[in-house]
Short mmCIF file of C-alpha atoms in Angstrom, two decimals:
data_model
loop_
_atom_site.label_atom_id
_atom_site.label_comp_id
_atom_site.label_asym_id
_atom_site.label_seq_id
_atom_site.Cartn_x
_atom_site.Cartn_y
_atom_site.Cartn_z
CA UNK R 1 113.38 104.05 78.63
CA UNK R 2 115.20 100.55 79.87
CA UNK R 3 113.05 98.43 82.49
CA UNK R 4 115.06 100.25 85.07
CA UNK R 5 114.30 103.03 84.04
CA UNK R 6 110.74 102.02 83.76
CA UNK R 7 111.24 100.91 87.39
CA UNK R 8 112.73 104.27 88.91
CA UNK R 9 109.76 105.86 87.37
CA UNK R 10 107.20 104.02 88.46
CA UNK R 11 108.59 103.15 92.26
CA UNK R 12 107.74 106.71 93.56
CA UNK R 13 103.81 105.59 92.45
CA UNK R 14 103.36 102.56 93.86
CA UNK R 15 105.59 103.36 97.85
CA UNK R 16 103.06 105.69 98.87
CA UNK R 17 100.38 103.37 98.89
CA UNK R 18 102.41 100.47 100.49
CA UNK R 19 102.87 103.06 103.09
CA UNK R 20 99.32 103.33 103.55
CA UNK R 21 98.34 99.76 103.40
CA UNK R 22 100.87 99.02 106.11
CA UNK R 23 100.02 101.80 108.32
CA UNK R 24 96.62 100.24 108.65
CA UNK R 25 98.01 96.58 109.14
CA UNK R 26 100.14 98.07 111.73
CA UNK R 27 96.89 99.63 113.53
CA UNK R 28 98.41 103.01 113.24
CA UNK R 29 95.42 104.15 111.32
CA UNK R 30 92.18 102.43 110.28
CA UNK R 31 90.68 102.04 106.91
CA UNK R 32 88.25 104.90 107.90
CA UNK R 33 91.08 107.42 108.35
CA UNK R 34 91.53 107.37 104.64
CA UNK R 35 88.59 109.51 104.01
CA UNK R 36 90.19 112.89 105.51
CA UNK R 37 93.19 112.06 102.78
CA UNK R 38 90.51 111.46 100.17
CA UNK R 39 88.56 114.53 100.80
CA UNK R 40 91.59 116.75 100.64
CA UNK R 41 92.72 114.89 97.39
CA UNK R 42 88.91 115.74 96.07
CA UNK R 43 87.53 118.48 97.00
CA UNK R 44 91.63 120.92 97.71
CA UNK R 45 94.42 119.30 96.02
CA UNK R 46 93.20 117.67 92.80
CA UNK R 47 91.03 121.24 91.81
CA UNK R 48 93.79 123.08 92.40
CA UNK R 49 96.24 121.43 89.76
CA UNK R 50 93.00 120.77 87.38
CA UNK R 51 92.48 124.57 87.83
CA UNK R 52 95.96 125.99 87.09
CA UNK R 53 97.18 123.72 84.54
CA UNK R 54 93.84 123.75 81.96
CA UNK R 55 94.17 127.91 82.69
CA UNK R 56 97.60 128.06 80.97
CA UNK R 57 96.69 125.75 77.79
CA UNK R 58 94.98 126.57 74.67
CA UNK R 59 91.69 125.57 73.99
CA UNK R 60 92.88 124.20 70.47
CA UNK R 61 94.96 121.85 73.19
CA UNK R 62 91.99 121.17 75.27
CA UNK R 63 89.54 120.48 72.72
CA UNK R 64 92.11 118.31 70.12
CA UNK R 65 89.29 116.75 68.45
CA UNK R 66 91.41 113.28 68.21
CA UNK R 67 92.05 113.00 72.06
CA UNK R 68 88.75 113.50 72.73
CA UNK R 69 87.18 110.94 69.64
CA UNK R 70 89.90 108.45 71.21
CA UNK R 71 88.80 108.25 74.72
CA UNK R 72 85.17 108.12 73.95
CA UNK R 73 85.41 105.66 71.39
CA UNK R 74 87.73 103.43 73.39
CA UNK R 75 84.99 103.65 76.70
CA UNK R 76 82.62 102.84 74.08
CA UNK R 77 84.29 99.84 72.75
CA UNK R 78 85.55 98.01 75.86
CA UNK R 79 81.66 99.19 77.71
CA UNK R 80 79.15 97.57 74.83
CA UNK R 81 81.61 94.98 73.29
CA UNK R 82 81.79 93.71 77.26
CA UNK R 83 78.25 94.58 77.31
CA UNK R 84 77.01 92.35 74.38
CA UNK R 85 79.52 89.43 75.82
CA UNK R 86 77.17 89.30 78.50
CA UNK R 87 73.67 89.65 77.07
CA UNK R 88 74.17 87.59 73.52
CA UNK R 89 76.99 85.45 74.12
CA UNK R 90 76.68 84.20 77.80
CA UNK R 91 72.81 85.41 78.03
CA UNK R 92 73.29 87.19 81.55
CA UNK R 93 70.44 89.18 83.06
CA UNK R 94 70.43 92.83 81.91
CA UNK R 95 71.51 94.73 85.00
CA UNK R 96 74.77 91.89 85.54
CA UNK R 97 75.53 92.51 81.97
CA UNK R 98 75.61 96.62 82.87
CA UNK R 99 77.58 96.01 85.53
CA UNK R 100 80.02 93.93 83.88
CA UNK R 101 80.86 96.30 81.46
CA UNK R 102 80.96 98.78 83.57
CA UNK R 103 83.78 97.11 85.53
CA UNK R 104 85.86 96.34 82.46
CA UNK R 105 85.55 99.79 80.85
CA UNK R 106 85.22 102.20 84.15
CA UNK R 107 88.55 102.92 85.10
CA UNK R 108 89.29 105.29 88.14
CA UNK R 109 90.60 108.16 86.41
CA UNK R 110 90.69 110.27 89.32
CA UNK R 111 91.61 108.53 92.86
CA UNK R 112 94.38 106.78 90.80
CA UNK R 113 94.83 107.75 87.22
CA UNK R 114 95.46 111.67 87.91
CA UNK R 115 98.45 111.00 90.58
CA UNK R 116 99.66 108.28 87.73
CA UNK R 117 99.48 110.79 84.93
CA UNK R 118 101.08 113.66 86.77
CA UNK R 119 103.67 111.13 88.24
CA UNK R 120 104.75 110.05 85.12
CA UNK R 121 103.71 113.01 82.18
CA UNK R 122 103.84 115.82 84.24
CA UNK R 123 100.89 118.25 85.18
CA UNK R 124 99.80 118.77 81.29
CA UNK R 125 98.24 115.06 82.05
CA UNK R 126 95.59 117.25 83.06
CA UNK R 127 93.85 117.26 80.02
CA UNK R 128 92.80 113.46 79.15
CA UNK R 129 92.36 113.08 82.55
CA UNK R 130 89.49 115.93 83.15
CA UNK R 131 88.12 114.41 79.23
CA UNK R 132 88.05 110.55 80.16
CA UNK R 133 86.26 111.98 83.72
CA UNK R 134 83.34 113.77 82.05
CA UNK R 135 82.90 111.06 79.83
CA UNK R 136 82.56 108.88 82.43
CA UNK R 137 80.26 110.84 84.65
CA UNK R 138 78.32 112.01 81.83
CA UNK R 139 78.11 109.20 79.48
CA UNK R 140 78.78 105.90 81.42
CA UNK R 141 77.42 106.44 84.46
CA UNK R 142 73.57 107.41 83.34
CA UNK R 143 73.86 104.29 80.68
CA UNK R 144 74.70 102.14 83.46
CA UNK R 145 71.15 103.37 85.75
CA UNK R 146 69.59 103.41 82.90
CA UNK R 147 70.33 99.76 81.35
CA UNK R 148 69.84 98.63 85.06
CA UNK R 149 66.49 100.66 85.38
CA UNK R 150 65.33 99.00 82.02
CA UNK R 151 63.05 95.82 82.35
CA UNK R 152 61.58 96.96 85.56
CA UNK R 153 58.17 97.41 84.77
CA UNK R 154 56.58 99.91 88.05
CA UNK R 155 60.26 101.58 88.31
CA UNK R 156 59.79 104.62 85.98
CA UNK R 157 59.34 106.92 88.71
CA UNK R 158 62.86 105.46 90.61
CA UNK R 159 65.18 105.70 87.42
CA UNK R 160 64.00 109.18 86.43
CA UNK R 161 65.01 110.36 90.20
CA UNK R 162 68.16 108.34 90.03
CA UNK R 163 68.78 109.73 86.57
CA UNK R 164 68.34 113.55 88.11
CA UNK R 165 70.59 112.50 90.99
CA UNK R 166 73.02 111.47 88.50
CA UNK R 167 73.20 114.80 86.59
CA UNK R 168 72.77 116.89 89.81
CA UNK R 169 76.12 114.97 90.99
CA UNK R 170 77.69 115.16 87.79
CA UNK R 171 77.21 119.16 87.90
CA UNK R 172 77.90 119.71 91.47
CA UNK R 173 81.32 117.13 90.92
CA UNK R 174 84.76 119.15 92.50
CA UNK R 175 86.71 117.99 89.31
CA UNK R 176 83.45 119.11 87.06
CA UNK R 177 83.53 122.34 88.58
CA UNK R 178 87.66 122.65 88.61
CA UNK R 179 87.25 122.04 84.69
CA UNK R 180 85.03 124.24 83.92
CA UNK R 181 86.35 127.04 85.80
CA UNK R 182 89.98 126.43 84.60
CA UNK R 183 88.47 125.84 80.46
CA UNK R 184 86.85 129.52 80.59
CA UNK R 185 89.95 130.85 82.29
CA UNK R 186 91.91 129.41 79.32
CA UNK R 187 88.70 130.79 76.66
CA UNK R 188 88.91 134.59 78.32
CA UNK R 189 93.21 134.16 77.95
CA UNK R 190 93.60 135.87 81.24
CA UNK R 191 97.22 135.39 82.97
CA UNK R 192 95.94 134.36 86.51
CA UNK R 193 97.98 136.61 89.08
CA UNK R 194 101.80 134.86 90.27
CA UNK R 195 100.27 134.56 94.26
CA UNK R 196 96.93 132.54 92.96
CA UNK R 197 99.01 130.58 90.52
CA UNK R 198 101.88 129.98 93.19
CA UNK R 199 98.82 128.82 95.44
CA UNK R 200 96.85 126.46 93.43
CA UNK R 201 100.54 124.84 92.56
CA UNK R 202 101.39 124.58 96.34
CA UNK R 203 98.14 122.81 96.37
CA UNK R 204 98.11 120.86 93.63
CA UNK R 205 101.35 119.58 94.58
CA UNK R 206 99.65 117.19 97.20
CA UNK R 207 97.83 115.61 94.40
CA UNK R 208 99.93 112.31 94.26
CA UNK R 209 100.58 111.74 98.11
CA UNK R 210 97.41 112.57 98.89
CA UNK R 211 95.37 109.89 96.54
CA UNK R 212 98.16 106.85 96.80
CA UNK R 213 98.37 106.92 100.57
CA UNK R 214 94.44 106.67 100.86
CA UNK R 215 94.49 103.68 98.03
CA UNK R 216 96.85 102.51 100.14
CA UNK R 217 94.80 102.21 103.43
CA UNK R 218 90.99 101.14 101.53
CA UNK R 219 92.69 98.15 99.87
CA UNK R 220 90.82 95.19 100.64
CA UNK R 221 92.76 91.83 99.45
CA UNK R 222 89.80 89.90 101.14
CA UNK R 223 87.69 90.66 97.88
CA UNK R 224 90.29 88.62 95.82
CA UNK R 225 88.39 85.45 97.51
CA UNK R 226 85.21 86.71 95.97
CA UNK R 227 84.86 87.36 92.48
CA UNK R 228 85.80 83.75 90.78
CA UNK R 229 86.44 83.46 87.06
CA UNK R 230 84.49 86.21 85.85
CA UNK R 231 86.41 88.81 87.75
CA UNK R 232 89.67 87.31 86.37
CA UNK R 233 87.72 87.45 82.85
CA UNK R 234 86.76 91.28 83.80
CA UNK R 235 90.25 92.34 84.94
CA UNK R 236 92.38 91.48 81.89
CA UNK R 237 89.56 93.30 79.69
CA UNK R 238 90.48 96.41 82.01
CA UNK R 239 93.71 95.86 82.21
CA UNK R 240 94.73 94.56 78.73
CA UNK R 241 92.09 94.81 75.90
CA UNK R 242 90.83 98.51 77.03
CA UNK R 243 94.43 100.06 77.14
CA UNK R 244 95.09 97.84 73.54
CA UNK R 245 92.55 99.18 72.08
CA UNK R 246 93.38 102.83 72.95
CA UNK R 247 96.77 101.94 72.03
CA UNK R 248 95.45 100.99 68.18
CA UNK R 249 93.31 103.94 68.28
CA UNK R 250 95.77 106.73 69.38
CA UNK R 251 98.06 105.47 66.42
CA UNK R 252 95.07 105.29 64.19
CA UNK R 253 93.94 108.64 64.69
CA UNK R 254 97.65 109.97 65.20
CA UNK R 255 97.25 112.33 67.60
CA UNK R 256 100.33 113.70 69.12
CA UNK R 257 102.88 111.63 71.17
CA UNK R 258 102.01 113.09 73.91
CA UNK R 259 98.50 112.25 73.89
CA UNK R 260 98.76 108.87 72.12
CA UNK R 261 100.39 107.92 75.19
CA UNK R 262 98.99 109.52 77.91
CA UNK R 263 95.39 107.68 76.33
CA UNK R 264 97.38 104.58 76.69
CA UNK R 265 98.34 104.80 80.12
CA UNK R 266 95.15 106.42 81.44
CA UNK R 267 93.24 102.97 80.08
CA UNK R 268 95.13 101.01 81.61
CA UNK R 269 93.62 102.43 85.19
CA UNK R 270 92.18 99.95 88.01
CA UNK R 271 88.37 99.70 87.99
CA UNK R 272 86.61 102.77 89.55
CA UNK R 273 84.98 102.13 93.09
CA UNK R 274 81.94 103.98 91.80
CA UNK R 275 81.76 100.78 90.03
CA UNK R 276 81.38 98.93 93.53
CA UNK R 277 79.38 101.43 95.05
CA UNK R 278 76.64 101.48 92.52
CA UNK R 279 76.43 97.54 92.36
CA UNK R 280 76.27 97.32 96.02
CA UNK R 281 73.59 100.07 95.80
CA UNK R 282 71.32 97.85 93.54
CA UNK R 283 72.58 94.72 95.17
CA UNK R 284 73.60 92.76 91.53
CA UNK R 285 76.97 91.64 90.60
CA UNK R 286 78.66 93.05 94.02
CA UNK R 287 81.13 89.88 94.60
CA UNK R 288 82.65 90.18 90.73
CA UNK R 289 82.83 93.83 90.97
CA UNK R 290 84.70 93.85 94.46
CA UNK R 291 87.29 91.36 92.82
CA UNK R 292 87.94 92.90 90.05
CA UNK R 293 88.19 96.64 92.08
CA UNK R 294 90.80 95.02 94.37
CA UNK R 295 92.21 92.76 91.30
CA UNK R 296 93.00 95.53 88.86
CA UNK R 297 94.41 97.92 91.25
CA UNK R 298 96.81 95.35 92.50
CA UNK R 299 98.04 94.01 89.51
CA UNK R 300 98.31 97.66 88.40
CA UNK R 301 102.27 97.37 90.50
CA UNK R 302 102.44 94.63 87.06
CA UNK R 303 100.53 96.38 84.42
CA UNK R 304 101.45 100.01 84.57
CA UNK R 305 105.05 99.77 83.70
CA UNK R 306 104.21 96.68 80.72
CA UNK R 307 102.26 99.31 79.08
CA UNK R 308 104.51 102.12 80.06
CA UNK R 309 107.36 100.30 78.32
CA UNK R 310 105.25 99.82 75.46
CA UNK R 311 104.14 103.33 74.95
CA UNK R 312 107.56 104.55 75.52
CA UNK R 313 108.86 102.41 72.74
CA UNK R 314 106.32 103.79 70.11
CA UNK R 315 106.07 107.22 71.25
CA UNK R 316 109.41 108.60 73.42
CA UNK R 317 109.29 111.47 73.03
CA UNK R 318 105.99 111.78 75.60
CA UNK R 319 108.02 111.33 78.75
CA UNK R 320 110.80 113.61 78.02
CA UNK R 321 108.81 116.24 80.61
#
């Protein structure tokens, strides 16, 4: 692709949510509001194409052993290497240095990656999505409670509820669920019948409006004011060294165009708000973490097509949908 083409690709991603963050300056809608948009994009139209698309797919497709050994070893990477940083080099408390790599290797693959992947690979972006989302919830989040827990003496008790929490939510999650149900629909080979699948794609459709509009209306440029050098430091780790060093990986383990790229792109994903929400939880490291939230998902408009360009250069073929 040429940078305009790069550009007419990417355009349709990033006007929905300028339409929601001016609705909100224009006091047509508060921030609030968003939540109805987010709910629907959760719980209706984000199941629905996780459901349908992982149905029709092999499970050799599903389960490609070097998809899944890049995304976890690229979390891994960018979480402890960020992690260490913190605790050896700079000699941060334990809980800032968990939540620093938690910022620089959490990425939001749902609220913004999944309408990104569909947008630009089509629905069978699916897969690393759903992959890079368990991972997260089931591998990242419990280290993070658990390196924060650590060190506090009379707090067994608290981190083995938190811990249960954790899993309970990780079970109960819409997109957990959605997986699950669409992997052993896909294991049992069953041909789902034409009104269900005609549904769930109806539904499923709203995926991208849905999410980007809400982004749109929660964006909060105050939190630029508020994270000083460290969320600069933390941003271009998630926004540059993560997605590099899935980019190495993906041609290291040579998986298929497709997926090299799709790893690529998904890594190069603004910092999850879970991030936020669990640092304002245990009140440690909130200012850093709010900057680089609102950092990374701005400059995302910047960094999405750079690394678009450069997948598209090394693997082509993957956006010929």
């Amino acid at each position: 692709m040429s940078t305009g083409d790069v550009i007419v690709v990417i355009t349709p991603l990033i006007i929905p949510v300028i339409i929601g963050y001016v609705i909100v300056q224009l006091k047509m809608a508060k921030p609030g509001d968003a939540h109805v948009l987010s709910t629907l994009f959760f719980y209706v139209a984000a199941p629905a194409i996780i459901i349908v698309t992982l149905a029709q797919e092999d499970l050799e497709d599903l389960f490609e052993f070097k998809l899944v050994a890049g995304i976890v070893v690229t979390y891994f990477i960018s979480h402890a290497g960020t992690y260490l940083v913190y605790r050896r080099v700079l000699g941060r408390d334990q809980a800032v240095a968990a939540f620093a790599a938690f910022a620089a290797a959490g990425f939001n693959a749902l609220a913004i990656g999944l309408p990104v992947m569909i947008g630009l690979l089509g629905s069978r972006a699916v897969i690393p999505v759903v992959i890079a989302t368990i991972v997260m919830l089931g591998g990242q989040v419990p280290a993070t409670v658990i390196l924060v827990g650590l060190g506090k003496a009379d707090d067994d008790a608290v981190l083995t509820e938190t811990l249960k929490k954790a899993a309970i939510s990780t079970a109960t999650n819409p997109i957990v669920i959605a997986a699950v149900i669409g992997i052993i629909i896909a294991a049992l080979d069953v041909t789902m019948p034409v009104i269900i699948t005609s549904s769930l794609n109806t539904l499923g459709g709203a995926t991208v409006l849905l999410a980007l509009v809400a982004l749109g209306m929660t964006l909060e440029l105050s939190d630029l004011r508020t994270g000083g050098r460290e969320m600069l430091a933390l941003s271009a780790v998630r926004s540059f060294v993560a997605p590099g060093i899935a980019l190495v990986l993906a041609l290291i383990f040579a998986t298929s165009d497709f997926f090299a790229a799709a790893m690529v792109i998904l890594f190069c994903q603004p910092t999850a708000k879970t991030v936020f929400a669990m640092a304002e939880q245990e009140k440690t490291f909130v200012k850093p973490v709010a900057g680089v939230v609102a950092l990374t998902t701005i400059a995302a408009i910047i960094v999405l097509p750079i690394w678009v360009s450069i997948a598209d250069n090394i693997w082509p073929d993957a956006f010929s949908m």
